[in-house]
PDB file of C-alpha atoms in Angstrom:
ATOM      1  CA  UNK Q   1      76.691  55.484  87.033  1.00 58.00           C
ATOM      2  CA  UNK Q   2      78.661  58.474  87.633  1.00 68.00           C
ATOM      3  CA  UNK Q   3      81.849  58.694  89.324  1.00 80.00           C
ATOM      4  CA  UNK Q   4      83.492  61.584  91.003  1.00 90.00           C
ATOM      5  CA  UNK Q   5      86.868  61.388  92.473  1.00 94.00           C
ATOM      6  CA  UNK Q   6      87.284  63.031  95.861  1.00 96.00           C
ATOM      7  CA  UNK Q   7      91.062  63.577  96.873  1.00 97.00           C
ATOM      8  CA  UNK Q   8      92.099  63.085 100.634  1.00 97.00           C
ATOM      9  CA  UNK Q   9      95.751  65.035 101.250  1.00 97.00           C
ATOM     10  CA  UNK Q  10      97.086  63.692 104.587  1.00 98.00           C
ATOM     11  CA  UNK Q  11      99.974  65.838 105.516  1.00 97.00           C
ATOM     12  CA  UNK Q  12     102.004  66.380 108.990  1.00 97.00           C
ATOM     13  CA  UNK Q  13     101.298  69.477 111.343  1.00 97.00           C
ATOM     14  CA  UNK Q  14     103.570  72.509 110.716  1.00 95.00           C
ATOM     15  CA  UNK Q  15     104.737  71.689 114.346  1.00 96.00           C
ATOM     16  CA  UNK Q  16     105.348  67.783 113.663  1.00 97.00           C
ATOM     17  CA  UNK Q  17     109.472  66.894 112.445  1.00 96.00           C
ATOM     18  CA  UNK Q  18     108.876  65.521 109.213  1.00 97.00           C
ATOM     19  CA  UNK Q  19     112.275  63.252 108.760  1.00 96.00           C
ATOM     20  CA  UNK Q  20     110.962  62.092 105.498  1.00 95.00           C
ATOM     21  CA  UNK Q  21     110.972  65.421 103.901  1.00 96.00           C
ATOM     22  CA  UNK Q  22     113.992  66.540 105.628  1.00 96.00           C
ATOM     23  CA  UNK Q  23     116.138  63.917 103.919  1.00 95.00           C
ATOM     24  CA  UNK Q  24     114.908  64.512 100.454  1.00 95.00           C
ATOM     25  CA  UNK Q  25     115.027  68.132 101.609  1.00 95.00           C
ATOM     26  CA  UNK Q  26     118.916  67.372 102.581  1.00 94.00           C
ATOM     27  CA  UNK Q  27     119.540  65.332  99.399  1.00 94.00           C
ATOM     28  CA  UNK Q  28     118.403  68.429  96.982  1.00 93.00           C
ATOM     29  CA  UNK Q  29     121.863  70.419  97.022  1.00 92.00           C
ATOM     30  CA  UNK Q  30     123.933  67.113  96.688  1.00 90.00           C
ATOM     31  CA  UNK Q  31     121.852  66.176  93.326  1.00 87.00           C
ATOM     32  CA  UNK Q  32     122.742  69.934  92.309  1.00 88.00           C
ATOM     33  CA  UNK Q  33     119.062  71.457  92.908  1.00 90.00           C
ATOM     34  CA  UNK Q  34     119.338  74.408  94.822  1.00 90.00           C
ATOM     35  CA  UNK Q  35     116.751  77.048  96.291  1.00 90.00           C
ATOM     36  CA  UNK Q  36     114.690  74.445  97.816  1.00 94.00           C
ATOM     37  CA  UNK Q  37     114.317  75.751 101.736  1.00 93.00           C
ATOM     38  CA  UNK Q  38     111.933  73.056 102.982  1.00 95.00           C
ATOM     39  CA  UNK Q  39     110.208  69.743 101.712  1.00 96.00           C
ATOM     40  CA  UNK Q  40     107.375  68.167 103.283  1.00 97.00           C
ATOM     41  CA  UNK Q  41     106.379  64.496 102.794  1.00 97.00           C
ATOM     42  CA  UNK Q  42     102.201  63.313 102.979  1.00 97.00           C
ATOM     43  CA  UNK Q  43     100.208  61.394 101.148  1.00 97.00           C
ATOM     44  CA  UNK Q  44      97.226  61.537  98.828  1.00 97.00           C
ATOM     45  CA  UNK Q  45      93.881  59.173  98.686  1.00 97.00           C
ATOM     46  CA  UNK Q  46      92.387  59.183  95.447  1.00 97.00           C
ATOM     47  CA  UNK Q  47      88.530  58.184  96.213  1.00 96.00           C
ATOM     48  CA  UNK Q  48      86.473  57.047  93.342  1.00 95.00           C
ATOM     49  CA  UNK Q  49      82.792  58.011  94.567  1.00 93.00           C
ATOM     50  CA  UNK Q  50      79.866  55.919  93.413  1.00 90.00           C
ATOM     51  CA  UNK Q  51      77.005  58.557  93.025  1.00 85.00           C
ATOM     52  CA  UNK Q  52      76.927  61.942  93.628  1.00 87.00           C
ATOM     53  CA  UNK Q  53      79.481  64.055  95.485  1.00 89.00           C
ATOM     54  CA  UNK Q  54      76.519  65.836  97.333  1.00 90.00           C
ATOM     55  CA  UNK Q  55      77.249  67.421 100.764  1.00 92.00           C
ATOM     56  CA  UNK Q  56      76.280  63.871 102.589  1.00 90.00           C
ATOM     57  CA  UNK Q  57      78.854  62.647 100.930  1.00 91.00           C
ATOM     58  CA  UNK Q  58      81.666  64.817 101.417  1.00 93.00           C
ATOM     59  CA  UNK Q  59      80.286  64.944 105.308  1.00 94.00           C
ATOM     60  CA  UNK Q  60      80.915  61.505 105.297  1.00 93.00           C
ATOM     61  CA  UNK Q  61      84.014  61.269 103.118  1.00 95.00           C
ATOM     62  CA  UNK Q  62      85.145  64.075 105.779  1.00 96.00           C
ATOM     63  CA  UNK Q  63      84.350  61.459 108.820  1.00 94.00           C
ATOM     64  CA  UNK Q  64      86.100  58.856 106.893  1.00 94.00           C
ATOM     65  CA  UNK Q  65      89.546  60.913 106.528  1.00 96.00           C
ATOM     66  CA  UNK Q  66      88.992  62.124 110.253  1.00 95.00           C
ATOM     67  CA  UNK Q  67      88.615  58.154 111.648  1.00 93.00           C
ATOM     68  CA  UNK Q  68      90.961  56.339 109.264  1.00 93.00           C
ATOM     69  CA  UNK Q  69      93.002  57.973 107.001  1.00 96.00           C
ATOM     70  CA  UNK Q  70      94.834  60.586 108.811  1.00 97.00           C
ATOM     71  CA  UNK Q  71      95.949  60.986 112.591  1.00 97.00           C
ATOM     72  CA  UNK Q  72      94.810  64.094 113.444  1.00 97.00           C
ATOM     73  CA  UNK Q  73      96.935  64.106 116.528  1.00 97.00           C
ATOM     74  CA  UNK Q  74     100.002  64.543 114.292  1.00 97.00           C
ATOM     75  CA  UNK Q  75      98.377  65.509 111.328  1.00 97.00           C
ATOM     76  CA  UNK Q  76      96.166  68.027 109.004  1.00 97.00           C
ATOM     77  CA  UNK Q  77      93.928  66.569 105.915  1.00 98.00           C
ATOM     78  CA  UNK Q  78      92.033  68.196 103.590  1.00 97.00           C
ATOM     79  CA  UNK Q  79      89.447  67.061 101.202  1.00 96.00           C
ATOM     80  CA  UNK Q  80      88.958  68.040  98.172  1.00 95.00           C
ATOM     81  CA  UNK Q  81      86.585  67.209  94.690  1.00 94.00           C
ATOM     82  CA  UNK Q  82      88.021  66.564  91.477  1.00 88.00           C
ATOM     83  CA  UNK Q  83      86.473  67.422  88.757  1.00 71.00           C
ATOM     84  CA  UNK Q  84      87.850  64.443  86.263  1.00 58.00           C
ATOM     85  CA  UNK Q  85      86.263  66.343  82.744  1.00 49.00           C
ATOM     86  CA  UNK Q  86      88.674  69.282  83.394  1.00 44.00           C
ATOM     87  CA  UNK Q  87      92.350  66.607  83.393  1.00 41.00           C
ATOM     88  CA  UNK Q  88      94.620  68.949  81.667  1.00 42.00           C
ATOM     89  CA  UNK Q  89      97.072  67.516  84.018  1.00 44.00           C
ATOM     90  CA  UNK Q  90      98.978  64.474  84.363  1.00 42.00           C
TER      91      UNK Q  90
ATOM     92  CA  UNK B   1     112.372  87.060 100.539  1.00 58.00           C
ATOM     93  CA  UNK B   2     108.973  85.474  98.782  1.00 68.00           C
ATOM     94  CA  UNK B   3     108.315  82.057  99.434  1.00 80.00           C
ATOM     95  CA  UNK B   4     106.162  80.148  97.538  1.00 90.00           C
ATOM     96  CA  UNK B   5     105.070  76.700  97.812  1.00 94.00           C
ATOM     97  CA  UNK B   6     105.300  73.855  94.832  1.00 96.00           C
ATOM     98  CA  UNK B   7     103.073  70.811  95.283  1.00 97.00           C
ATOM     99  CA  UNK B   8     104.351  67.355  93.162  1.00 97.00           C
ATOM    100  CA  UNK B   9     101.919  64.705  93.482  1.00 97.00           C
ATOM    101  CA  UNK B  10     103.110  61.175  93.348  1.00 98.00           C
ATOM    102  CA  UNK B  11     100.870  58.237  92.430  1.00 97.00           C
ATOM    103  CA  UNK B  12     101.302  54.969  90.765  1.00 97.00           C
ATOM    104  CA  UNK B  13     100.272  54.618  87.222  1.00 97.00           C
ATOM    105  CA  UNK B  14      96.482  53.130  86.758  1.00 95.00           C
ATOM    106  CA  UNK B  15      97.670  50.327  85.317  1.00 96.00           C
ATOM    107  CA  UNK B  16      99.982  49.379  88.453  1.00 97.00           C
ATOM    108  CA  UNK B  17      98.543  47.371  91.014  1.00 96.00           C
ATOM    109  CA  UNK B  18      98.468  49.905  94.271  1.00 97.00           C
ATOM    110  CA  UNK B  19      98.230  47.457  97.441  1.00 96.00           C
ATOM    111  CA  UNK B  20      98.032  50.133  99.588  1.00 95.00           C
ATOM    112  CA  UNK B  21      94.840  51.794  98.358  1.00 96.00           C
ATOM    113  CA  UNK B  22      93.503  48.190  98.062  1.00 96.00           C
ATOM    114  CA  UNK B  23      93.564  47.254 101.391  1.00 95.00           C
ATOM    115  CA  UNK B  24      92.134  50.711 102.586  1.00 95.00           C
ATOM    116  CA  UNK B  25      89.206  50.338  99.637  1.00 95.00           C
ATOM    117  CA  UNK B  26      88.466  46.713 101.273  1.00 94.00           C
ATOM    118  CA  UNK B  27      88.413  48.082 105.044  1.00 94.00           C
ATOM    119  CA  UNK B  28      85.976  50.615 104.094  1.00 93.00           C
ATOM    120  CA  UNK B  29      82.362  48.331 104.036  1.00 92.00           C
ATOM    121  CA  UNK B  30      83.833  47.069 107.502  1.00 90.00           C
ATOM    122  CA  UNK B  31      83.964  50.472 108.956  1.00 87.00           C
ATOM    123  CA  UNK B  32      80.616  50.853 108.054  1.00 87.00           C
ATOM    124  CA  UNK B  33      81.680  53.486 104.772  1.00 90.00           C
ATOM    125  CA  UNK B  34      80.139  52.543 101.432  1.00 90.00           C
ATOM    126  CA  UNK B  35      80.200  53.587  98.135  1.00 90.00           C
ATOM    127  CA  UNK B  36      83.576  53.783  97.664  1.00 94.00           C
ATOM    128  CA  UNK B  37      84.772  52.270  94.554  1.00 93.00           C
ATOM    129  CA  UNK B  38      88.341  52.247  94.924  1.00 95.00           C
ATOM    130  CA  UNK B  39      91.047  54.161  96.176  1.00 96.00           C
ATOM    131  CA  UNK B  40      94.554  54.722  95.213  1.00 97.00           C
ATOM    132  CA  UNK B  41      97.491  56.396  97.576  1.00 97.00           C
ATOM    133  CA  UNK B  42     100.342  58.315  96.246  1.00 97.00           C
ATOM    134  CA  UNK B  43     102.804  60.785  97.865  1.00 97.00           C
ATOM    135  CA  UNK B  44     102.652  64.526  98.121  1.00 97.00           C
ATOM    136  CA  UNK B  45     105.343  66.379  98.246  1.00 97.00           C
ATOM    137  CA  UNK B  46     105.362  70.527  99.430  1.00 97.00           C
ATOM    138  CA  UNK B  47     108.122  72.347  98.363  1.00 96.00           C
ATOM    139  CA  UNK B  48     109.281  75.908  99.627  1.00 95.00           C
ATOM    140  CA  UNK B  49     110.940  77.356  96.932  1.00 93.00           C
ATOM    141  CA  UNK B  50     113.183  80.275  97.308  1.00 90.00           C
ATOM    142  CA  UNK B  51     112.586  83.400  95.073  1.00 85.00           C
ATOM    143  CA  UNK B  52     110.466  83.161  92.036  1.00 87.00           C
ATOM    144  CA  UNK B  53     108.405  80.389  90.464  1.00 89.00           C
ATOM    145  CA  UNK B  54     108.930  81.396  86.960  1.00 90.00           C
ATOM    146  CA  UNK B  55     109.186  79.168  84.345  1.00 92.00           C
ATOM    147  CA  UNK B  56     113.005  78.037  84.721  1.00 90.00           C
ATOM    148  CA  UNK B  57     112.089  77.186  88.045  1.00 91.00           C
ATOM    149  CA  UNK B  58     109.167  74.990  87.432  1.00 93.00           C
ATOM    150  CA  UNK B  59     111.464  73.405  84.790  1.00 94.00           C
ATOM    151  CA  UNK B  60     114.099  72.440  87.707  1.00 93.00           C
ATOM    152  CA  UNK B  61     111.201  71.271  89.715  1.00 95.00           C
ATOM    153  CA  UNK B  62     110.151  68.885  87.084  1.00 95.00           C
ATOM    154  CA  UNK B  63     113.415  67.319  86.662  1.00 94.00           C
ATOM    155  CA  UNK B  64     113.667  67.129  90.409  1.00 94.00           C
ATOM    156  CA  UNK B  65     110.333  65.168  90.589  1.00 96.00           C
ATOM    157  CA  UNK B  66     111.247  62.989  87.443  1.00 95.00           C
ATOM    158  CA  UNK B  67     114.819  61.986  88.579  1.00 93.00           C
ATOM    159  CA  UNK B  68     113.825  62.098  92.375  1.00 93.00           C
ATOM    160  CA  UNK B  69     110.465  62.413  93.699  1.00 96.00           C
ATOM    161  CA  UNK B  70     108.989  59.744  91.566  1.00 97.00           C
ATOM    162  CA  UNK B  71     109.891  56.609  89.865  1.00 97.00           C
ATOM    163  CA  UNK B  72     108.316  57.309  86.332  1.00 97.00           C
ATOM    164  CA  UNK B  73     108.697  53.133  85.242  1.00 97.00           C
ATOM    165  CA  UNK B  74     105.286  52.702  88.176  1.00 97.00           C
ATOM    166  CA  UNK B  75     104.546  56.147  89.148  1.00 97.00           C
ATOM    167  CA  UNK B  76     102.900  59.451  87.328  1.00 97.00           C
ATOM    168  CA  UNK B  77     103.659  62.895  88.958  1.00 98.00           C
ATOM    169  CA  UNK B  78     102.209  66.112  88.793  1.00 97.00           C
ATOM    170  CA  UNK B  79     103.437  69.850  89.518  1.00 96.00           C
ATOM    171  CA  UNK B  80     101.429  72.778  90.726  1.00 95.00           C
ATOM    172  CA  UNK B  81     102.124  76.049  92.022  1.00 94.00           C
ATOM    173  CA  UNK B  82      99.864  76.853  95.316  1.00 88.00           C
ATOM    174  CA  UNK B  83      99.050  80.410  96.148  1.00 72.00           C
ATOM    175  CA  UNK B  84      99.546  80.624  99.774  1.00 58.00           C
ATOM    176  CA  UNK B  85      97.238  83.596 100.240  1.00 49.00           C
ATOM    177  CA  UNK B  86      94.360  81.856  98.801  1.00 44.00           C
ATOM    178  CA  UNK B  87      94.798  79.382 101.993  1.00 41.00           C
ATOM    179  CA  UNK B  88      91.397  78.777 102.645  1.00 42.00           C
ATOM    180  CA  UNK B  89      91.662  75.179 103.343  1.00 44.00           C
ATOM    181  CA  UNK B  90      93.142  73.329 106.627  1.00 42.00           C
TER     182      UNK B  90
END
């Protein structure tokens, strides 16, 4: 069966404090890295997808992030397909 | 000044058990979403970097995320530039 990955980035509103990324943010110059201005902290859901990543799917992946993996009263998500043949990265 | 922004994903190796996305794969069925074969939740960091992103400054980022951001015994990390002016998502 195929299997798609669909990533989920949770991060804070613009207009949210983010103390997380403030003290790494703080912690930069101290370590000696400098030129950093701002750091913000989310997270990321890695969703392995049974089936095809049609446009159901991502409707319904979209639900899912909107109802239980972000708070969209403090925070912005976005969602986003993977495409796991390309993984250059890592 | 240019600003640009430097994303460094955070998740735990594959091999490393990941709690977290467990018990968010098992509430899934419950909430009435299925096919969903598992999930896995790292950090994301965004970085506004002062100046340039050429290569000597990616190179300080990816110390910075090795010695900082992650813990590379349990954790993987990756480093991408984002074009802000792309910015089609939200």
């Amino acid at each position: 069966m195929p299997v798609a990955r669909v990533v989920v980035d949770v991060m804070l509103k613009p207009e949210i404090l983010d103390p997380q990324g403030q003290a790494v943010q703080r912690a930069l110059p101290r370590l000696g890295f400098d030129g950093i201005s701002d750091v913000r902290q989310g997270k990321r859901f890695e969703l392995e997808v049974d089936g095809p990543v049609d446009d159901a799917a991502l409707a319904r992946i979209h639900e899912l992030a909107e109802t239980f993996l972000a708070n969209t009263v403090i925070e912005n998500f976005t969602v986003k397909v993977e495409e796991p043949a390309v993984g250059a990265e890592k």
